[in-house]
PDB file of C-alpha atoms in Angstrom:
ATOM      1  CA  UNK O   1    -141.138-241.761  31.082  1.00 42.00           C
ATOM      2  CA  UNK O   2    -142.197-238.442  32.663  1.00 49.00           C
ATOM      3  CA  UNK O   3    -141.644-237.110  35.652  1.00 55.00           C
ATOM      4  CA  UNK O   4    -143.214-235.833  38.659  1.00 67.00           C
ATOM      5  CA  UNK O   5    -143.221-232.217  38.177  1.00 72.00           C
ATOM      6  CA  UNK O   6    -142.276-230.405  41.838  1.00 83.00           C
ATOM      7  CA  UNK O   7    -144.943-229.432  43.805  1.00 90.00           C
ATOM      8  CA  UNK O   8    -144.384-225.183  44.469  1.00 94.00           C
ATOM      9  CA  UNK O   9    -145.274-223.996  47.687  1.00 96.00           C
ATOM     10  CA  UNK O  10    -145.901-220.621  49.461  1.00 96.00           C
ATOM     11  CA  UNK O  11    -141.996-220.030  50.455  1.00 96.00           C
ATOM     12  CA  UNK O  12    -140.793-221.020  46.438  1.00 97.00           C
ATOM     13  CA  UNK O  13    -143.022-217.996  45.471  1.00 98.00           C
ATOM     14  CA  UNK O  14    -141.659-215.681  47.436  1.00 97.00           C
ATOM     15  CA  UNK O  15    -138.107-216.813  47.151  1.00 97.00           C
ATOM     16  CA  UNK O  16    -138.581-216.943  43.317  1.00 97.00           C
ATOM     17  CA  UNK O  17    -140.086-213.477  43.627  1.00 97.00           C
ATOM     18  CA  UNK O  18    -137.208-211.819  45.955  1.00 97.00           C
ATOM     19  CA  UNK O  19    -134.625-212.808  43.389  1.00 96.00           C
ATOM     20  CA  UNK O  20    -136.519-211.568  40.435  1.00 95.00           C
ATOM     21  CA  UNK O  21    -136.461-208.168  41.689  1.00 95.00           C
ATOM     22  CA  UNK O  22    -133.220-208.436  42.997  1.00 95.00           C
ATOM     23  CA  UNK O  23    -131.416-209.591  39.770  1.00 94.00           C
ATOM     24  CA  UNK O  24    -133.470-207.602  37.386  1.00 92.00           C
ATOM     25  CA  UNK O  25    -133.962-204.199  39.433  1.00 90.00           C
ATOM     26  CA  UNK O  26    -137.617-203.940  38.831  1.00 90.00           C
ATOM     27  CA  UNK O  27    -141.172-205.897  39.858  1.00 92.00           C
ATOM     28  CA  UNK O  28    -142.594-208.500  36.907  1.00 94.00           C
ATOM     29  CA  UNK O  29    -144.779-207.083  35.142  1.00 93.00           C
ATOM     30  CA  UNK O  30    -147.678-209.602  35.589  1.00 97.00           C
ATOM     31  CA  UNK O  31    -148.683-212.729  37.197  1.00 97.00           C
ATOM     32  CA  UNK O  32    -148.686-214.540  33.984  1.00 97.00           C
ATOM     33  CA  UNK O  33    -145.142-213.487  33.170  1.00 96.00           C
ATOM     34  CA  UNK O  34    -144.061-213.493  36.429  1.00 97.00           C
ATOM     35  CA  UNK O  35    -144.912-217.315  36.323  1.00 97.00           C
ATOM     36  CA  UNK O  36    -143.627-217.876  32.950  1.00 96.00           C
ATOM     37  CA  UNK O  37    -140.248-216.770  33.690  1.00 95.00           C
ATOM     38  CA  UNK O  38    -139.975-218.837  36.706  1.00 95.00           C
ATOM     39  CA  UNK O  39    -141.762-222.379  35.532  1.00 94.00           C
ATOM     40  CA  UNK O  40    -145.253-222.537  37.449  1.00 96.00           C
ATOM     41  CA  UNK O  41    -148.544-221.829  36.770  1.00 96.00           C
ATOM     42  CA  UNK O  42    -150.570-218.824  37.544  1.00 97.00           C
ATOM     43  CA  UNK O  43    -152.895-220.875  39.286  1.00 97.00           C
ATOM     44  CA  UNK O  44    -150.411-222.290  41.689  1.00 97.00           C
ATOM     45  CA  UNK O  45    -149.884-218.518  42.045  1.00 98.00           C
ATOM     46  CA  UNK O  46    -153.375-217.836  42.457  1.00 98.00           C
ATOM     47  CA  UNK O  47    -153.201-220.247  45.194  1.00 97.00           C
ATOM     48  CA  UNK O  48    -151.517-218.266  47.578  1.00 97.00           C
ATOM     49  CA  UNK O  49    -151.741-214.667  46.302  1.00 97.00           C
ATOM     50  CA  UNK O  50    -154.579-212.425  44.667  1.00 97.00           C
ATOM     51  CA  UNK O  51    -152.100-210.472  42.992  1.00 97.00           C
ATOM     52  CA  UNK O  52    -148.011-209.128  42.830  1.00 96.00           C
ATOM     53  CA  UNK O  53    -148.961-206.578  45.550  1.00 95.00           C
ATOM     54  CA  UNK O  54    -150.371-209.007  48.110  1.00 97.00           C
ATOM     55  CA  UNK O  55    -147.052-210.940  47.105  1.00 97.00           C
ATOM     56  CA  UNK O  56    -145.162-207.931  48.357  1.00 96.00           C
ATOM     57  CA  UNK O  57    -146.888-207.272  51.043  1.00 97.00           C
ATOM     58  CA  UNK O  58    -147.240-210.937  52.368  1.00 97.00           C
ATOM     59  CA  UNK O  59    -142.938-210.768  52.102  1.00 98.00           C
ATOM     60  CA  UNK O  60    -142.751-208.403  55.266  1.00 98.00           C
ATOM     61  CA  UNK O  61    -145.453-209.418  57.306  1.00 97.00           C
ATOM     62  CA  UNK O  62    -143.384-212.942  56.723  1.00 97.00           C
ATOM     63  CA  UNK O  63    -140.317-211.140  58.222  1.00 98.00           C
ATOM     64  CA  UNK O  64    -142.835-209.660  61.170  1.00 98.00           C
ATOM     65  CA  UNK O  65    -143.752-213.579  62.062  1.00 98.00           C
ATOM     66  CA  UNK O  66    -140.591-215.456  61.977  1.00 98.00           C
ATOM     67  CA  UNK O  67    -139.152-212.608  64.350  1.00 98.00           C
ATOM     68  CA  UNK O  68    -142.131-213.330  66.816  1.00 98.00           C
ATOM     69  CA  UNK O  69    -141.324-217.046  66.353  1.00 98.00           C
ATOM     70  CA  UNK O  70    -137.949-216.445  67.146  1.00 98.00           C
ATOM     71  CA  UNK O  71    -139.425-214.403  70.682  1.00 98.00           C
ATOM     72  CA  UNK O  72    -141.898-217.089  71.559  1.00 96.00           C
ATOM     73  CA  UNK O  73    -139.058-219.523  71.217  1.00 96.00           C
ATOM     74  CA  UNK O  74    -137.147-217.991  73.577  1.00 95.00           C
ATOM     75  CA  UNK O  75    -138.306-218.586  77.305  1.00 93.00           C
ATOM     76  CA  UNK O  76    -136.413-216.049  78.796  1.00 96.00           C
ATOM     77  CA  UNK O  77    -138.473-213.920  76.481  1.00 97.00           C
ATOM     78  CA  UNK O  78    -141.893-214.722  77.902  1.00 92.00           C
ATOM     79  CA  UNK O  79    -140.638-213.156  81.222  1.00 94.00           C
ATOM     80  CA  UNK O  80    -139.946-209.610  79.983  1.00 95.00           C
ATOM     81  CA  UNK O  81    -141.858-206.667  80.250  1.00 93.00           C
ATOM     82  CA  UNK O  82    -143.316-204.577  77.765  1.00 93.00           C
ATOM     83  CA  UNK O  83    -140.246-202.698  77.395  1.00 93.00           C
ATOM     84  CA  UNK O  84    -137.824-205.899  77.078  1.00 96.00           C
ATOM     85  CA  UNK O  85    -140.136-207.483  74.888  1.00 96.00           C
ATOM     86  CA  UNK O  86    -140.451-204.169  72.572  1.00 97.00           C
ATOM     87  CA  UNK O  87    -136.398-204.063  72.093  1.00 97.00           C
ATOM     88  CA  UNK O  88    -136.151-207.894  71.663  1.00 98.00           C
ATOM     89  CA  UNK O  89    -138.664-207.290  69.001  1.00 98.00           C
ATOM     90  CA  UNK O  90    -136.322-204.746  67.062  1.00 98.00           C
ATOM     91  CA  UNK O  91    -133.242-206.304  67.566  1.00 98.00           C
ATOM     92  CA  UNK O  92    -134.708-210.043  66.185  1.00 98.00           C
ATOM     93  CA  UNK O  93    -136.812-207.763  62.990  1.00 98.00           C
ATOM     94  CA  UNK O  94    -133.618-205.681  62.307  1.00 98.00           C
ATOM     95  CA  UNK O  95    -131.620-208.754  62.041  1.00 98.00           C
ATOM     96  CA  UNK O  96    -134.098-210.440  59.504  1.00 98.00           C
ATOM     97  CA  UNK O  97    -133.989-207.022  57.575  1.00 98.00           C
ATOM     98  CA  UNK O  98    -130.202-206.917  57.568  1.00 98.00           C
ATOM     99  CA  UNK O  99    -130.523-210.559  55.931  1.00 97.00           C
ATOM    100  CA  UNK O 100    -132.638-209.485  53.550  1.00 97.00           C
ATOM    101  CA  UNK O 101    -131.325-206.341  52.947  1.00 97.00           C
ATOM    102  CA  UNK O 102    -130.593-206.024  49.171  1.00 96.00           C
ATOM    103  CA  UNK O 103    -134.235-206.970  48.523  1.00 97.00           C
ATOM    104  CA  UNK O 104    -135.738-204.769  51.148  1.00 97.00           C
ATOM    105  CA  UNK O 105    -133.201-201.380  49.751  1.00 96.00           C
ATOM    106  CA  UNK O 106    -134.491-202.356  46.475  1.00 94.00           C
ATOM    107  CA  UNK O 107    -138.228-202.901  47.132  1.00 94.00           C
ATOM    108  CA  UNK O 108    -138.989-199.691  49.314  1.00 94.00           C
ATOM    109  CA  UNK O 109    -136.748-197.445  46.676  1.00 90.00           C
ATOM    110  CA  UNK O 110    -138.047-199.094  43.506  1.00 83.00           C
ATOM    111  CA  UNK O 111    -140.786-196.870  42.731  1.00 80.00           C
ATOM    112  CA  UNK O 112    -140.274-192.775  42.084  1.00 80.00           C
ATOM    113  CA  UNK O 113    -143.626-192.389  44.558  1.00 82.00           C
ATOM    114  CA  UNK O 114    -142.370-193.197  47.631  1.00 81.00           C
ATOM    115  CA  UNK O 115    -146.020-193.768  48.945  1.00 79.00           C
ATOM    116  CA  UNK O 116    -146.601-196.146  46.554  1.00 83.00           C
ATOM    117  CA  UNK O 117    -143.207-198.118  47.860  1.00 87.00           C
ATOM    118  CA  UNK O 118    -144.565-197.793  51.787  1.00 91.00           C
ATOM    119  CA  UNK O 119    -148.019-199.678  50.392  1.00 93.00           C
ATOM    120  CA  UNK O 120    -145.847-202.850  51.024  1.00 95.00           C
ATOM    121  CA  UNK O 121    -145.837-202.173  54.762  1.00 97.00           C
ATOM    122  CA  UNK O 122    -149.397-202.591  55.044  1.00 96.00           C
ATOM    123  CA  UNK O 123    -149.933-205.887  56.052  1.00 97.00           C
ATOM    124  CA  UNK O 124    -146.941-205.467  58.560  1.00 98.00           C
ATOM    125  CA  UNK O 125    -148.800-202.416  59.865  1.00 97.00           C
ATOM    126  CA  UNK O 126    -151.664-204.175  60.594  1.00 97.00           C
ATOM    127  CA  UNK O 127    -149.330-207.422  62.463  1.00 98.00           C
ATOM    128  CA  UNK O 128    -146.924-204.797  64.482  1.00 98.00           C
ATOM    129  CA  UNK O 129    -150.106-203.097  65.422  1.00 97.00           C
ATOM    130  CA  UNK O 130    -151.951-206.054  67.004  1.00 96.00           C
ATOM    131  CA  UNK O 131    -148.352-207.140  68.388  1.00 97.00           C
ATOM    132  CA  UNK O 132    -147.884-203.929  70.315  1.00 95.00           C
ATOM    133  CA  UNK O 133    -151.619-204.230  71.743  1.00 93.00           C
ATOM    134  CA  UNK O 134    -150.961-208.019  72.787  1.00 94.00           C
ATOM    135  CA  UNK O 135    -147.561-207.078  75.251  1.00 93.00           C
ATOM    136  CA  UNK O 136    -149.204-203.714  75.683  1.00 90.00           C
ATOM    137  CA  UNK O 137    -149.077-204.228  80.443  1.00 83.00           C
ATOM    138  CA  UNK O 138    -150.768-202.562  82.932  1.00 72.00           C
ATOM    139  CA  UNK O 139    -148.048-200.937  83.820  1.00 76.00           C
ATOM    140  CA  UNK O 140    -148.914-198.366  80.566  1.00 73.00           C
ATOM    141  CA  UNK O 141    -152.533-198.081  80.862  1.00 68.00           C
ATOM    142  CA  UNK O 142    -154.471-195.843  82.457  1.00 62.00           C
ATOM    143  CA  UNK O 143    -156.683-195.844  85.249  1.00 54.00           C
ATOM    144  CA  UNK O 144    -159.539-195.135  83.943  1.00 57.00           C
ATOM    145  CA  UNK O 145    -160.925-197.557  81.588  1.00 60.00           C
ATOM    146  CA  UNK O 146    -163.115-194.955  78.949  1.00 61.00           C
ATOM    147  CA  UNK O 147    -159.470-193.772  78.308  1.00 61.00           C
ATOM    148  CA  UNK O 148    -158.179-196.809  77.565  1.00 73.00           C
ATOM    149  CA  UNK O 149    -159.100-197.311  73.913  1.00 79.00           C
ATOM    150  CA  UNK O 150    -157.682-194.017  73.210  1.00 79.00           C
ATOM    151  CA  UNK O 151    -154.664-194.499  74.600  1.00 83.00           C
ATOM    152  CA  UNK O 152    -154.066-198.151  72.902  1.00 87.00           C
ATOM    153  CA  UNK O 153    -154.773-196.638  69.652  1.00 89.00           C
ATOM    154  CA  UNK O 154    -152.114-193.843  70.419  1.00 88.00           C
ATOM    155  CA  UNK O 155    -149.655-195.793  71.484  1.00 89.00           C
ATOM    156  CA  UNK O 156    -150.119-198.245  68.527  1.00 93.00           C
ATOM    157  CA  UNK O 157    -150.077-195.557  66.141  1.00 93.00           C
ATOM    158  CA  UNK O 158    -146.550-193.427  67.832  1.00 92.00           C
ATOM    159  CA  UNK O 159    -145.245-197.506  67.938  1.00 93.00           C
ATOM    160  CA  UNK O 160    -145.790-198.391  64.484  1.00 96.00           C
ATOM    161  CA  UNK O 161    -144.186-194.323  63.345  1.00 94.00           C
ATOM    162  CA  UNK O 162    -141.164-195.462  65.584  1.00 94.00           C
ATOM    163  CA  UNK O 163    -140.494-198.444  63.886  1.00 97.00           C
ATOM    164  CA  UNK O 164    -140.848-196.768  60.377  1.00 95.00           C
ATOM    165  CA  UNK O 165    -138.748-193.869  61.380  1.00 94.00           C
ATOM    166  CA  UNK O 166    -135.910-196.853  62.675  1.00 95.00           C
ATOM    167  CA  UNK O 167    -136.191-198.642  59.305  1.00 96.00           C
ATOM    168  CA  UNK O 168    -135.412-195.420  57.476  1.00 94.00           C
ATOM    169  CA  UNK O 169    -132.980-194.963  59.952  1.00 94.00           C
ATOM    170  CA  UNK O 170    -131.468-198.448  59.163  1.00 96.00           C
ATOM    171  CA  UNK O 171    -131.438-198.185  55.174  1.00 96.00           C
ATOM    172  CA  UNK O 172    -129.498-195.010  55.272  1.00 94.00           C
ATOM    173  CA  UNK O 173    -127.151-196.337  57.794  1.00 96.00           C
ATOM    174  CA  UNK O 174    -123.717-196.993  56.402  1.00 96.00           C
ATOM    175  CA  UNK O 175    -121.708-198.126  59.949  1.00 96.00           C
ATOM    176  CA  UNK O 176    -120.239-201.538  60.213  1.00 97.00           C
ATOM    177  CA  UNK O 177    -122.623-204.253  60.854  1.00 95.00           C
ATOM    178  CA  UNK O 178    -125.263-201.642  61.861  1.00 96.00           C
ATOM    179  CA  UNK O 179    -124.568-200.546  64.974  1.00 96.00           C
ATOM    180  CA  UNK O 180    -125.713-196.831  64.499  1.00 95.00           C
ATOM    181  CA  UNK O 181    -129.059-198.508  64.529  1.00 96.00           C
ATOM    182  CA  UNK O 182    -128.586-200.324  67.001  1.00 96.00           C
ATOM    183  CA  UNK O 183    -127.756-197.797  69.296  1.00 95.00           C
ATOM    184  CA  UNK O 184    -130.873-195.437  67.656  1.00 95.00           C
ATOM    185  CA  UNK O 185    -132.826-198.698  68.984  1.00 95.00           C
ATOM    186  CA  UNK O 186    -132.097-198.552  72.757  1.00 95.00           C
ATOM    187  CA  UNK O 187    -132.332-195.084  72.579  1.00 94.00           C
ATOM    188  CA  UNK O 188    -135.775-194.617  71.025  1.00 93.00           C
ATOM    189  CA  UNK O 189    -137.390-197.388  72.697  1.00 93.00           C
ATOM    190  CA  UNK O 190    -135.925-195.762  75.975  1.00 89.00           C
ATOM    191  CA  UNK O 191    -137.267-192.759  75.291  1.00 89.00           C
ATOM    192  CA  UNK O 192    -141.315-193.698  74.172  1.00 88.00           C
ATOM    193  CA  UNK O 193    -141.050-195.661  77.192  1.00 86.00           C
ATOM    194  CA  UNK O 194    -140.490-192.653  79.097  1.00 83.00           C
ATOM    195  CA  UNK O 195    -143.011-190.691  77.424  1.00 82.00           C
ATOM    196  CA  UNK O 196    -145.674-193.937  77.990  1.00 79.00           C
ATOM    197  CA  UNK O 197    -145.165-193.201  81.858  1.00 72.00           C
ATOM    198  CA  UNK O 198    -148.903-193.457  82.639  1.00 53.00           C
ATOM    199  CA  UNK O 199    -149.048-191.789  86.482  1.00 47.00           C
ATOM    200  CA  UNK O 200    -148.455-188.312  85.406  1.00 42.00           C
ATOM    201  CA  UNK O 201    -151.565-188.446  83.293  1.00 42.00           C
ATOM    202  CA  UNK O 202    -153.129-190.524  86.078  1.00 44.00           C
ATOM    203  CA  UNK O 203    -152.769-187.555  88.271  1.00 40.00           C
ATOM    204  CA  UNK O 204    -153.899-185.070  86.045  1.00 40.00           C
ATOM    205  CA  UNK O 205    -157.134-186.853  85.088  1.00 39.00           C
ATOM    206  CA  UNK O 206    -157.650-187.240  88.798  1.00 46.00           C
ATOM    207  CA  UNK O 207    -157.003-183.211  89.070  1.00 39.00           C
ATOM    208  CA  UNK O 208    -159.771-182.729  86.585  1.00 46.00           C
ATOM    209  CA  UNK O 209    -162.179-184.635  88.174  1.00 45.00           C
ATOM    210  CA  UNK O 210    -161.547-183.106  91.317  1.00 37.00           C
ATOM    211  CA  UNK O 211    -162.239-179.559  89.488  1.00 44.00           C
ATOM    212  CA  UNK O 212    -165.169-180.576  87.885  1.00 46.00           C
ATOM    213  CA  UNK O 213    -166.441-182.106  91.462  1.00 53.00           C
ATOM    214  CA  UNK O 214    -165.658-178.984  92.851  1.00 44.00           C
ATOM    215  CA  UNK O 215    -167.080-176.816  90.059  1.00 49.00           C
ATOM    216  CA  UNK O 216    -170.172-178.781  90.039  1.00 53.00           C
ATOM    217  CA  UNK O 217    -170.768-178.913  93.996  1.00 54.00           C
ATOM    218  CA  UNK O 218    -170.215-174.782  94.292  1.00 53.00           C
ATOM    219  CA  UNK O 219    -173.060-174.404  92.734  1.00 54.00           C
TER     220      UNK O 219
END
């Protein structure tokens, strides 16, 4: 009699993945033995991944989403502003991290290269990115719309070197349950906030104008 051999989904994968690394303190060496060692196929793998590497990167962007489920979730949430949302956001990601800590210490330090380590942030690059454009208010853009592209683009980009500058922070932090980072949260966030205060830039642009009006009519 033979039976029905489990059908492996997306979320085995990874699991079966994080505790490979984890127990044996390096990446598999291929799909094939990767699969092997862990009793699927490589086309069940091939399912879901191309290769290891979009297996690695797929792992954080999965810790990106469920914190964002956890924020839609929340009603209260839905009410913030951009600021609000932005800190709910790292407190919800930093506790997923924390949960996941041995594997994400292990992943982002396995390789000598540490470039080569931050090429598993890619994908969450690319989520955090469109995140911070989606609660990005009025209340932080300017005036004038030709600037406005520039400016999302900036503050994407000084967003998404804030949060990688926290999760260094965070995996040399040695402080019961984290709170350094914590604190290194509300105070960052605080202070891009500060420095994403849109009306002094409002009035100079309006200052230019005015110069180049004035230049323009004294002739």
């Amino acid at each position: 009699m033979t039976t029905n051999k489990k059908v492996i989904t997306k979320d085995d994968i990874v699991s079966k993945y994080m505790d490979e690394v984890l127990e044996k303190g390096q990446k598999p060496k291929s799909v094939y033995h990767f699969a092997k060692e862990n009793d699927f196929t490589e086309a069940e793998f091939y399912a879901f991944f191309g290769t290891l590497e979009g297996l690695e990167k797929e792992i954080f962007r999965l810790f990106f989403e469920n914190a964002v489920d956890l924020l839609h979730k929340n009603e209260e949430y839905q009410q913030y502003d951009m600021k609000n949302k932005m800190l709910s956001f790292y407190f919800t990601f930093f506790e997923i991290l924390t949960a996941n800590r041995s594997y994400v210490l292990q992943s982002l330090k396995i390789d000598r290269n540490p470039l080569k380590n931050l090429v598993q942030l890619t994908s969450l690059r690319d989520s955090f990115k469109n995140y911070v454009s989606e609660i990005l208010t009025d209340d932080y853009r300017l005036e004038q719309e030709k600037f406005q592209k520039f400016q999302e683009k900036a503050i994407q980009e000084s967003s998404w070197l804030q949060l990688m500058l926290t999760i260094k922070f965070w995996m040399e932090d040695e402080s019961a349950a984290f709170e350094k980072t914590d604190i290194f949260i509300e105070k960052s966030v605080n202070a891009s906030f500060e420095l994403m205060n849109v009306a002094p830039m409002n009035h100079l642009i309006d200052f230019g104008k005015f110069l180049f009006k004035e230049k323009i009519h004294s002739r």
